[in-house]
PDB file of C-alpha atoms in Angstrom:
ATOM      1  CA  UNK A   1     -63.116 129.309 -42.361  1.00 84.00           C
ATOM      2  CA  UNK A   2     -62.603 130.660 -45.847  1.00 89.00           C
ATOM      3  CA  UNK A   3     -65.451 129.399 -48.685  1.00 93.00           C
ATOM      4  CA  UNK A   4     -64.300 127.179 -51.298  1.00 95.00           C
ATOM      5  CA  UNK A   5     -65.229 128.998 -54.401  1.00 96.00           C
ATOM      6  CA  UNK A   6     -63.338 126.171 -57.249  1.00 96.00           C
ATOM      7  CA  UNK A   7     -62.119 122.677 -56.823  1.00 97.00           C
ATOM      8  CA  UNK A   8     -60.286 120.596 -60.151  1.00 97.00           C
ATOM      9  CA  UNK A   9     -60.399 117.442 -59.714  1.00 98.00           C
ATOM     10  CA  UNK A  10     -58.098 115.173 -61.851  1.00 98.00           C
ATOM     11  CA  UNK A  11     -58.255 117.588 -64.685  1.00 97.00           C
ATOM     12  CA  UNK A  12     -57.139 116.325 -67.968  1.00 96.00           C
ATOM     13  CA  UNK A  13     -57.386 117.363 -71.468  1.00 93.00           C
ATOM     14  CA  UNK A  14     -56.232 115.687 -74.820  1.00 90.00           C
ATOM     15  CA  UNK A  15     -56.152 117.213 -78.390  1.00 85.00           C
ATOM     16  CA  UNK A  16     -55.984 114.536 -81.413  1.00 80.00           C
ATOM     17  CA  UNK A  17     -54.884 114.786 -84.850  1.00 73.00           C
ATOM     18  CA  UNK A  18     -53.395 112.761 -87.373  1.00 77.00           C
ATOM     19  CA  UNK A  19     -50.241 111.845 -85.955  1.00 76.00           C
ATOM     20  CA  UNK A  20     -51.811 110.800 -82.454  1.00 81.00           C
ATOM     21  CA  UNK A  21     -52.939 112.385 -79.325  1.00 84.00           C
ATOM     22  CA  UNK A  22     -51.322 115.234 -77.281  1.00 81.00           C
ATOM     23  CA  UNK A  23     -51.950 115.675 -73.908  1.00 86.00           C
ATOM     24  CA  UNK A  24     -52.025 119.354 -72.854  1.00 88.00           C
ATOM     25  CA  UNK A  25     -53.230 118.804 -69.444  1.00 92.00           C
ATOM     26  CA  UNK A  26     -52.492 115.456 -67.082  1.00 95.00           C
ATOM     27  CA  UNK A  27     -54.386 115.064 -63.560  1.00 95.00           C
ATOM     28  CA  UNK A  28     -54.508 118.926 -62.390  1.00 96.00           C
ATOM     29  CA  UNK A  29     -56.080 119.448 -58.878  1.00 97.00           C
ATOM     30  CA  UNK A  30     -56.477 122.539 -57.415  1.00 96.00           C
ATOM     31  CA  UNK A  31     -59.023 124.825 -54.593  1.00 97.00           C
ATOM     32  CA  UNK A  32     -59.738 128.149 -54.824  1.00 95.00           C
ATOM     33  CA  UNK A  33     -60.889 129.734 -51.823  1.00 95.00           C
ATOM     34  CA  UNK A  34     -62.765 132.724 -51.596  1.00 93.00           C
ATOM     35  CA  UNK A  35     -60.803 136.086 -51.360  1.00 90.00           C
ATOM     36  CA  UNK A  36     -57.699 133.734 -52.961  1.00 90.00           C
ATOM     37  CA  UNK A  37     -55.562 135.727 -55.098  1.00 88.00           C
ATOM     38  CA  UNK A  38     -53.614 133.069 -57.450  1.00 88.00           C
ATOM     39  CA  UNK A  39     -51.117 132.948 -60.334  1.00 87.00           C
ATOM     40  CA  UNK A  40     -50.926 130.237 -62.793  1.00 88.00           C
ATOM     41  CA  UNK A  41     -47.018 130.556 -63.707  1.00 88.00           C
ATOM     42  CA  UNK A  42     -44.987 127.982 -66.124  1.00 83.00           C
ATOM     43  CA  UNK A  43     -43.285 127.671 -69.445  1.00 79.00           C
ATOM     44  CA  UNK A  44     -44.845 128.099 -72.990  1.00 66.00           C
ATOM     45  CA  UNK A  45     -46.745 124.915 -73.845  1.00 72.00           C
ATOM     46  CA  UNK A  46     -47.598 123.996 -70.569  1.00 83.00           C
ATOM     47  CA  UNK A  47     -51.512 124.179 -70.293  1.00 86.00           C
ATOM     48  CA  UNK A  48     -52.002 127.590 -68.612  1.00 87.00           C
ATOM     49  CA  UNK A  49     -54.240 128.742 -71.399  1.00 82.00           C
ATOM     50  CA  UNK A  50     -55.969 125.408 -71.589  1.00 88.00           C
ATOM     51  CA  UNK A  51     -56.619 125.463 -68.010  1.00 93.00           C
ATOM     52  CA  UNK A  52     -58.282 129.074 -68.302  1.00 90.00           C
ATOM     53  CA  UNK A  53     -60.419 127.983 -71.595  1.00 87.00           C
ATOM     54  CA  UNK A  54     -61.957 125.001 -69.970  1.00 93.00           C
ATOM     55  CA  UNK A  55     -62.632 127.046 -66.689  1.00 93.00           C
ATOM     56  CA  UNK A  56     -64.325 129.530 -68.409  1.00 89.00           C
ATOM     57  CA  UNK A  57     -66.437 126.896 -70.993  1.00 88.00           C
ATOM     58  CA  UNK A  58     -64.475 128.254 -74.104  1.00 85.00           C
ATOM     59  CA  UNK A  59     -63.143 124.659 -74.169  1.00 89.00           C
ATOM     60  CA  UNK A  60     -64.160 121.412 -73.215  1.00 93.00           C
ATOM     61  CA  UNK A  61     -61.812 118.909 -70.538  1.00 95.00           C
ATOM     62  CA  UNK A  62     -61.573 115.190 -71.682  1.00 95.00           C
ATOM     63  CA  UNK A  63     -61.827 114.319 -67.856  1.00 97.00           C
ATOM     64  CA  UNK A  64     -62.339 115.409 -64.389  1.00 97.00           C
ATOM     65  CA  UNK A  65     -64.189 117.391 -62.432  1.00 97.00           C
ATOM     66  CA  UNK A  66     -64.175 120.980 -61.630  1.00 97.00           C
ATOM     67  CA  UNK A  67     -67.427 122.751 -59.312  1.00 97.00           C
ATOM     68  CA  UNK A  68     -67.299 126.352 -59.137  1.00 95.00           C
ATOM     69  CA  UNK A  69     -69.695 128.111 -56.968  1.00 94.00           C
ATOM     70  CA  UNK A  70     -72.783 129.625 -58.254  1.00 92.00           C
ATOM     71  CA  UNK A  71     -71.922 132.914 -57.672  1.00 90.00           C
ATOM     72  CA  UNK A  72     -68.194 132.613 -59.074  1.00 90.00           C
ATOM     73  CA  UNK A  73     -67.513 134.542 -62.864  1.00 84.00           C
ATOM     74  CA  UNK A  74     -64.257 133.876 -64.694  1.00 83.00           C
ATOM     75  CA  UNK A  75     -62.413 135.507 -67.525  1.00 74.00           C
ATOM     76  CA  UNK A  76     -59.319 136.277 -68.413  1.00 72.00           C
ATOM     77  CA  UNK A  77     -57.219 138.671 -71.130  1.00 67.00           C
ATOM     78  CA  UNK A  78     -56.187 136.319 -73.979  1.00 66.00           C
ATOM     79  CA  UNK A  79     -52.837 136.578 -75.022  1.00 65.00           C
ATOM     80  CA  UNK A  80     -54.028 138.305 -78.397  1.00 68.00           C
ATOM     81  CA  UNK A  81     -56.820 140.674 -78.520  1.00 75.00           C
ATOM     82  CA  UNK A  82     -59.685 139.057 -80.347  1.00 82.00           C
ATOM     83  CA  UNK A  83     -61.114 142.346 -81.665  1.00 91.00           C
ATOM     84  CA  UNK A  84     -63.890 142.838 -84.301  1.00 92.00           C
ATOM     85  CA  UNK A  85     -61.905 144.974 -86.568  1.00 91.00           C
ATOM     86  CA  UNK A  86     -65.679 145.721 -88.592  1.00 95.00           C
ATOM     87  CA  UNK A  87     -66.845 146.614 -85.156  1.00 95.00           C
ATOM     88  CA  UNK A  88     -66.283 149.868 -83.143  1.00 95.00           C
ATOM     89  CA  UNK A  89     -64.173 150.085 -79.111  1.00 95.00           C
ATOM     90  CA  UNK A  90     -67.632 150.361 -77.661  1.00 97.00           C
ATOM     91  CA  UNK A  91     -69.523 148.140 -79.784  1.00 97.00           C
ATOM     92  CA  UNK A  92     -66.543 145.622 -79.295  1.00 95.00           C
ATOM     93  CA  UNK A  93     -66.909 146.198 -75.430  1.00 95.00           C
ATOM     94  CA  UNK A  94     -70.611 145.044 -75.436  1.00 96.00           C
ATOM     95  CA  UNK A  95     -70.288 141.941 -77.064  1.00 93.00           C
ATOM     96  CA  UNK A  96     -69.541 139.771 -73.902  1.00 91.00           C
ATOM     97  CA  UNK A  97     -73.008 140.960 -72.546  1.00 94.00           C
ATOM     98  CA  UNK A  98     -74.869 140.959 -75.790  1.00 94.00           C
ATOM     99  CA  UNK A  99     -73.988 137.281 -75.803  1.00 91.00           C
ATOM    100  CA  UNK A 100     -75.116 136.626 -72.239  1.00 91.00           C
ATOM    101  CA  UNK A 101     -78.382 138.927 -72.880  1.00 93.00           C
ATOM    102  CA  UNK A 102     -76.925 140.814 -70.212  1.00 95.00           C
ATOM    103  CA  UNK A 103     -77.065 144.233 -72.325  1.00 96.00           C
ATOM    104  CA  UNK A 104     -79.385 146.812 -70.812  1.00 97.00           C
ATOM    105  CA  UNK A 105     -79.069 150.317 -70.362  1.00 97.00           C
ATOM    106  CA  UNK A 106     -77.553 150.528 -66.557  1.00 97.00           C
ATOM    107  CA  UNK A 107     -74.857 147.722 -68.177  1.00 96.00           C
ATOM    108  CA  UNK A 108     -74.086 149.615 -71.333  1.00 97.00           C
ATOM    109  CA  UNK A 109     -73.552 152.792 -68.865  1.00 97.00           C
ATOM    110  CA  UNK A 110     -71.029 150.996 -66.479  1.00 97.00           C
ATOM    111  CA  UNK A 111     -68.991 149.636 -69.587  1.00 97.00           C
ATOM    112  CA  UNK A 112     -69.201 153.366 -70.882  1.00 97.00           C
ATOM    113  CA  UNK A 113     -67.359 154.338 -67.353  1.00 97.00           C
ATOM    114  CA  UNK A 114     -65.271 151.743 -67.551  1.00 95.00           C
ATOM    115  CA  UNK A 115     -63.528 153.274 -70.500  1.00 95.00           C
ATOM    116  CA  UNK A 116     -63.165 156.431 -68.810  1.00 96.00           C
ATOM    117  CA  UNK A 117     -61.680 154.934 -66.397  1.00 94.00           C
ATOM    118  CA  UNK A 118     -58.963 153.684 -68.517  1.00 90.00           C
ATOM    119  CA  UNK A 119     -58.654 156.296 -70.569  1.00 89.00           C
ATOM    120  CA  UNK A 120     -60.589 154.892 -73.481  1.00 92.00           C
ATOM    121  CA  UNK A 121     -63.794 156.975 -73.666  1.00 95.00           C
ATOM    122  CA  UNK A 122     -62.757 159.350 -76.427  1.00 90.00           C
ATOM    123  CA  UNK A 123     -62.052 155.983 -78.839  1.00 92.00           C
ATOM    124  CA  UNK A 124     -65.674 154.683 -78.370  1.00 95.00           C
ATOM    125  CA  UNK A 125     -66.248 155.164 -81.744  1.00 94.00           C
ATOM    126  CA  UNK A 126     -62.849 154.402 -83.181  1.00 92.00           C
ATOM    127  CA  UNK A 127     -62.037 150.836 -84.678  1.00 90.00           C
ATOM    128  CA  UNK A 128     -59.295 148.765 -83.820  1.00 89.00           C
ATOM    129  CA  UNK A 129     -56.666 149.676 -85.872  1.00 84.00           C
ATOM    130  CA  UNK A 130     -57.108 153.089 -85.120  1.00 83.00           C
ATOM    131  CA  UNK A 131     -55.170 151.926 -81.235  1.00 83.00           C
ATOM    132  CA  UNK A 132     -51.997 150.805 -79.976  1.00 77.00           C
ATOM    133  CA  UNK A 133     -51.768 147.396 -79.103  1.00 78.00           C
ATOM    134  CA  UNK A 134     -51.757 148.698 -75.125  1.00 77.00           C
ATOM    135  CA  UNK A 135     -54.811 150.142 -75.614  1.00 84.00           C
ATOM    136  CA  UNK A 136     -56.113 147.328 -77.952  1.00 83.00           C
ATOM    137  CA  UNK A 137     -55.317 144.968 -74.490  1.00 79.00           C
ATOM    138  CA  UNK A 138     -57.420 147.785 -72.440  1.00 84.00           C
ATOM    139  CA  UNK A 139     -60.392 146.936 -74.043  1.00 87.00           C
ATOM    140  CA  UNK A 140     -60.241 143.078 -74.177  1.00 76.00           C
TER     141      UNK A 140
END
């Protein structure tokens, strides 16, 4: 038997503003089992990006529950790269585990051959605007 590695439970989530409330999200449930591969598919507006902020704590749900196993790690590519343009490909690249006080040397040297591996190594030192937008997604 596969291991459950997410359950969403009645997931909802509201935004409010002047004119009232909007609901992005109404009573999603969902399991993820381990080794799952799954797509979240529908039209603009729909709550796929909301779902994938609240799942990875960029956004709090106004109700339901979700339990993700200790071990489980989620991110995702937003649909615009949120690049430091003052900052350079590498230092850009480290932020995620500055901010987790993950950065050490044997972490700095895997995220230095993961831009070899896509071809980004040589723009280390390059800002932003110096890349396409492909390669601007590469390093997000």
């Amino acid at each position: 038997m596969k291991k459950k590695i997410l359950t969403i439970k009645n997931l909802s989530k509201s935004y409010h503003d002047k004119k009232g409330e909007v609901k992005a999200l109404d009573d999603i449930n969902l399991d993820v089992y381990e080794k799952e591969f799954i797509s979240i598919v529908g039209p603009s507006g729909c709550g796929k990006s909301t779902i994938l902020s609240i799942l990875s704590d960029l956004e709090e749900k106004s109700t339901g529950i979700i339990e993700k196993d200790k071990n489980l790690t989620i991110g995702y590519m937003l649909q615009n790269d949120s690049l430091f343009f003052w900052k350079t490909i590498l230092e850009n690249c480290l932020i995620g585990l500055e901010v987790t006080k993950k950065l050490n040397t044997e972490s700095k040297a895997y995220v230095i051959e993961l831009l070899k591996t896509y071809g980004l190594y040589e723009f280390k030192d390059k800002y932003p605007s110096s890349l396409s937008g492909g390669m601007r997604q590469r390093v997000v």
